[in-house]
Amino acid sequence: MSASSPNPKNTQRERLEAREHSILKAATEVFTAMGVDGTTMAEIARRAHIAEGTLYLYHKTKQDLLAVVVQNFWAELTQGAIEAVEVNAPVIEQLEQLATYHLTALIQQFDMVGLTYRARLRHGEPEYQLPKIREYVRIFDQIIERGIDRKELSSELPLWQCRDVLYGALEHSARTLLLREIPFDASVVEQLLVMFQPYRIDHTPKEQADPIETSTLRRLENIEAQLAILLGEKGSI
Amino acid sequence: MSASSPNPKNTQRERLEAREHSILKAATEVFTAMGVDGTTMAEIARRAHIAEGTLYLYHKTKQDLLAVVVQNFWAELTQGAIEAVEVNAPVIEQLEQLATYHLTALIQQFDMVGLTYRARLRHGEPEYQLPKIREYVRIFDQIIERGIDRKELSSELPLWQCRDVLYGALEHSARTLLLREIPFDASVVEQLLVMFQPYRIDHTPKEQADPIETSTLRRLENIEAQLAILLGEKGSI
Amino acid sequence: MSASSPNPKNTQRERLEAREHSILKAATEVFTAMGVDGTTMAEIARRAHIAEGTLYLYHKTKQDLLAVVVQNFWAELTQGAIEAVEVNAPVIEQLEQLATYHLTALIQQFDMVGLTYRARLRHGEPEYQLPKIREYVRIFDQIIERGIDRKELSSELPLWQCRDVLYGALEHSARTLLLREIPFDASVVEQLLVMFQPYRIDHTPKEQADPIETSTLRRLENIEAQLAILLGEKGSI
Amino acid sequence: MSASSPNPKNTQRERLEAREHSILKAATEVFTAMGVDGTTMAEIARRAHIAEGTLYLYHKTKQDLLAVVVQNFWAELTQGAIEAVEVNAPVIEQLEQLATYHLTALIQQFDMVGLTYRARLRHGEPEYQLPKIREYVRIFDQIIERGIDRKELSSELPLWQCRDVLYGALEHSARTLLLREIPFDASVVEQLLVMFQPYRIDHTPKEQADPIETSTLRRLENIEAQLAILLGEKGSI
DNA sequence: GATGAATGAGTATTCATTCAT
DNA sequence: TATGAATGAATACTCATTCAT
């Protein structure tokens, strides 16, 4: 690297990255606008200002390209969610922030949801989990964990049941809000937060839980842990 | 056809209906097994034991046939839901029955959910509502209305917000339960019913169930269910 | 079947057969003229006056079509060979007739030899024998068998060694004769027939023809043939 | 390479030759294993450990590379044949040695025969002769010439007819022997050698050929020579 | 109504070849 | 010379839909 050129090697790499980016941009536009079947590799290439063959240097298959587009969406969503949540706020507020962000984002880019389902299909395997979705989902889990750590939430909270309810409800609500052409509705989020009420821990001192009951809980936890091992933790998101 | 036949004119009509039925059956099988893109009109015709051209006497396009298949599914789902709900039970129980039925049915025929989304797409129109789905959704509304009539629920209850949460959560839960190969999980339904608590009008004041205790019981039930799976009763609900 | 139409059912069948025939004709022309790789399904369809898709109703694959074209060639060759051989002539003459016919036919349609090799390739199997070739080859065997039956040939004759020598030599000779633009050369056939001398059972002892004398005559005949070419009768055999 | 190296300039040339050699080796392997169509320049480059573009510095097109590969094969075959033939043995034995060598070699590397035919095709030109094959074929001619010189063979022997029969028969025999999974069969060679019997000159004294006949022969030879000129010696191998 | 042969538009993918570094 | 990223032409095959019997 000579002094006259601060990053000469990058010239090439940067070009490649710029291309990769323009391909992704073009693909996202076309997939979103035309749907998976309506999308042509030729059209993506045209919009990315490259030759059709070049597309295949970056993505082996139309399906692969779709998967990358979708992954990309969830990665950006993750980034946005991280920024939307104030870590120091009460967890119940954090949940509200996450839910609000999720609902808003889905409403704005609902096409990506359809693409996500199409991207999951994989050689007859029933479902192919996109890794980036898992990362996104982790944000919810982290908030709950934080809440339990801070004694704001009961450790009894059934994690994935709540998670499924939250995301499922928000996704579906986004769909119908779009249908009704309503840009956003906070009451949906409110409804959902009710779900967490039973697990909120009031810090005003109250009676200690029954010690016998407590020991029962501990035994239950042991059993559950052992079951999880037996079941191989199959299919957990 | 003998003269003794009570409805000779039906012979012809019956034939048509039988054909229509076999087409629908074949189409449902193929769409479900092969996906929309993997399905060919030729294969449907073969399974229905009719000529390819005949298909088009009954359904103008592949899309239309898909739509009818999907409509049919929701119509049958509606029928099942009506039978699953005991009109005279407390509405909160009716909601539980509906939710349980819905979750169970989706888990068993989740492929139809994917088909439903594909059937909605309509030549660039953003969404094409399938009428039969509306009928299905009405069942929920009717229960709520019944509850308000009977003074069991507050008229403040935000109807469609709750509806979206309920259906969205159940659909998504069905998806992930399938993924985890769990045949059914009642706790999802229970979580959702909490949502209606604020709108319950309790006539006989009674103690609020301890949420922790409740959840403990639920967890016990889940453990039993999972043990059942391990013991080879997989697939039974 | 009404009397007014002698074969009404055939109308349809005949159409199909006519199509099949025109496809084969077109395919043969194009494959022969352009080579396997130079041949396009579109071009074949065009020449056969049918749609491209129709081609696939008759032949599942380009390879399959090629195979049929080649089979067809050998079937016709077989027919011609049967007609060219006089069953009642001395077997040595029959062999000459067969060899002459074979050489002549190959010279006229040598492209088919190349196609034959290309048609043999089959999914990585080293060689895929085309059944019609076997039938063709049987003609040689039958003559030999006939000769042994009639005591004109010794049963010591090594059947397939001689067969390979005969066909291999004729094919290669056809190739080089074409290269030299010589329409036919009887001396090749004569050379080959020498091979059968040791196995001839001569019933009427007679003088062995002087090989030199014979070859002199043959050369004279060739000269005449070549002069004929020079005089513009090129192409006639 | 240090200055003590006796030919420092060769370092560079040697590198080039090593590359050329590794390209040829790689190309031969891939063409042989995958067939012409199954072979990609990329794969050849990979096996030769060079960049794709570099291939084109050594060989202008894929066809050219194929031609070189084939030429190379025939050059090596020529070398082997020269070594296989004992110049001092009786010519009939030399012919046997050549035939045996040829048959053996073809059986071992029969893929090259197919490649040879594919290499001949040249942009619509009917045939494109590979020079190295001519050199190989010359070996046969040399043996015959030697035989005539040594008075072991008659000068009447029709050179190229015999040549075609020999090579054609051997090639075809190799093909079918492979098919029958027979590694080698000497009887094929034996069969072929019978062909030369009529032209063998017995050194036991016998009657002088008819002088008139002789002069006739001489006149014939003159005519043939003149005809050859007229025909332009076109296409002779 | 029923048939099924015919249609032909539509496209992902490959790969020999080029050319800017 | 060497590289390997970029090119883009080229094509077999599918399948929803039509229409002559």
GROMACS .gro file of C-alpha atoms in nm, chain A residues 88-191:
model
  104
   88ASN     CA    1  -3.289   0.117   3.052
   89ALA     CA    2  -3.663   0.163   3.034
   90PRO     CA    3  -3.893  -0.070   3.228
   91VAL     CA    4  -3.915  -0.395   3.039
   92ILE     CA    5  -4.285  -0.362   2.984
   93GLU     CA    6  -4.208  -0.041   2.797
   94GLN     CA    7  -3.935  -0.214   2.604
   95LEU     CA    8  -4.184  -0.475   2.496
   96GLU     CA    9  -4.415  -0.198   2.385
   97GLN     CA   10  -4.134  -0.036   2.188
   98LEU     CA   11  -4.044  -0.362   2.020
   99ALA     CA   12  -4.405  -0.441   1.934
  100THR     CA   13  -4.467  -0.094   1.801
  101TYR     CA   14  -4.152  -0.104   1.592
  102HIS     CA   15  -4.236  -0.448   1.457
  103LEU     CA   16  -4.591  -0.354   1.365
  104THR     CA   17  -4.482  -0.033   1.201
  105ALA     CA   18  -4.206  -0.197   1.004
  106LEU     CA   19  -4.427  -0.480   0.882
  107ILE     CA   20  -4.694  -0.241   0.769
  108GLN     CA   21  -4.438  -0.052   0.567
  109GLN     CA   22  -4.278  -0.354   0.407
  110PHE     CA   23  -4.539  -0.622   0.428
  111ASP     CA   24  -4.438  -0.770   0.095
  112MET     CA   25  -4.130  -0.905   0.266
  113VAL     CA   26  -4.344  -1.130   0.481
  114GLY     CA   27  -4.476  -1.308   0.176
  115LEU     CA   28  -4.125  -1.335   0.037
  116THR     CA   29  -4.007  -1.477   0.366
  117TYR     CA   30  -4.251  -1.764   0.344
  118ARG     CA   31  -4.148  -1.831  -0.015
  119ALA     CA   32  -3.782  -1.825   0.078
  120ARG     CA   33  -3.830  -2.090   0.343
  121LEU     CA   34  -3.920  -2.361   0.098
  122ARG     CA   35  -3.619  -2.577   0.046
  123HIS     CA   36  -3.595  -2.895  -0.154
  124GLY     CA   37  -3.905  -3.047  -0.003
  125GLU     CA   38  -3.785  -2.989   0.351
  126PRO     CA   39  -4.097  -2.873   0.527
  127GLU     CA   40  -3.939  -2.557   0.660
  128TYR     CA   41  -3.601  -2.406   0.625
  129GLN     CA   42  -3.534  -2.156   0.899
  130LEU     CA   43  -3.364  -1.843   0.790
  131PRO     CA   44  -3.088  -1.774   1.043
  132LYS     CA   45  -3.140  -1.401   1.043
  133ILE     CA   46  -3.496  -1.445   1.165
  134ARG     CA   47  -3.365  -1.622   1.469
  135GLU     CA   48  -3.144  -1.330   1.549
  136TYR     CA   49  -3.437  -1.100   1.521
  137VAL     CA   50  -3.648  -1.314   1.749
  138ARG     CA   51  -3.368  -1.316   2.003
  139ILE     CA   52  -3.436  -0.951   2.072
  140PHE     CA   53  -3.767  -1.040   2.230
  141ASP     CA   54  -3.606  -1.312   2.436
  142GLN     CA   55  -3.338  -1.072   2.555
  143ILE     CA   56  -3.594  -0.827   2.681
  144ILE     CA   57  -3.774  -1.099   2.873
  145GLU     CA   58  -3.448  -1.224   3.020
  146ARG     CA   59  -3.361  -0.873   3.118
  147GLY     CA   60  -3.698  -0.840   3.285
  148ILE     CA   61  -3.649  -1.157   3.484
  149ASP     CA   62  -3.299  -1.051   3.583
  150ARG     CA   63  -3.429  -0.719   3.704
  151LYS     CA   64  -3.710  -0.891   3.890
  152GLU     CA   65  -3.962  -0.705   3.679
  153LEU     CA   66  -4.100  -1.025   3.532
  154SER     CA   67  -4.171  -1.364   3.681
  155SER     CA   68  -3.949  -1.643   3.565
  156GLU     CA   69  -4.271  -1.836   3.520
  157LEU     CA   70  -4.336  -1.650   3.199
  158PRO     CA   71  -4.376  -1.909   2.924
  159LEU     CA   72  -4.125  -1.773   2.681
  160TRP     CA   73  -4.205  -1.911   2.342
  161GLN     CA   74  -4.577  -1.920   2.387
  162CYS     CA   75  -4.572  -1.547   2.448
  163ARG     CA   76  -4.330  -1.495   2.167
  164ASP     CA   77  -4.551  -1.677   1.919
  165VAL     CA   78  -4.856  -1.484   2.034
  166LEU     CA   79  -4.677  -1.155   2.005
  167TYR     CA   80  -4.524  -1.200   1.663
  168GLY     CA   81  -4.817  -1.388   1.520
  169ALA     CA   82  -5.064  -1.130   1.635
  170LEU     CA   83  -4.856  -0.842   1.508
  171GLU     CA   84  -4.798  -0.997   1.169
  172HIS     CA   85  -5.162  -1.071   1.120
  173SER     CA   86  -5.264  -0.731   1.247
  174ALA     CA   87  -5.028  -0.568   1.002
  175ARG     CA   88  -5.195  -0.762   0.725
  176THR     CA   89  -5.544  -0.654   0.816
  177LEU     CA   90  -5.447  -0.298   0.895
  178LEU     CA   91  -5.303  -0.271   0.547
  179LEU     CA   92  -5.622  -0.417   0.413
  180ARG     CA   93  -5.826  -0.159   0.596
  181GLU     CA   94  -5.572   0.100   0.488
  182ILE     CA   95  -5.501   0.202   0.845
  183PRO     CA   96  -5.140   0.311   0.876
  184PHE     CA   97  -5.100   0.216   1.242
  185ASP     CA   98  -5.308   0.126   1.543
  186ALA     CA   99  -5.159   0.143   1.888
  187SER     CA  100  -5.447  -0.043   2.046
  188VAL     CA  101  -5.325  -0.368   1.897
  189VAL     CA  102  -5.002  -0.332   2.086
  190GLU     CA  103  -5.192  -0.242   2.400
  191GLN     CA  104  -5.408  -0.550   2.375
   0.00000   0.00000   0.00000
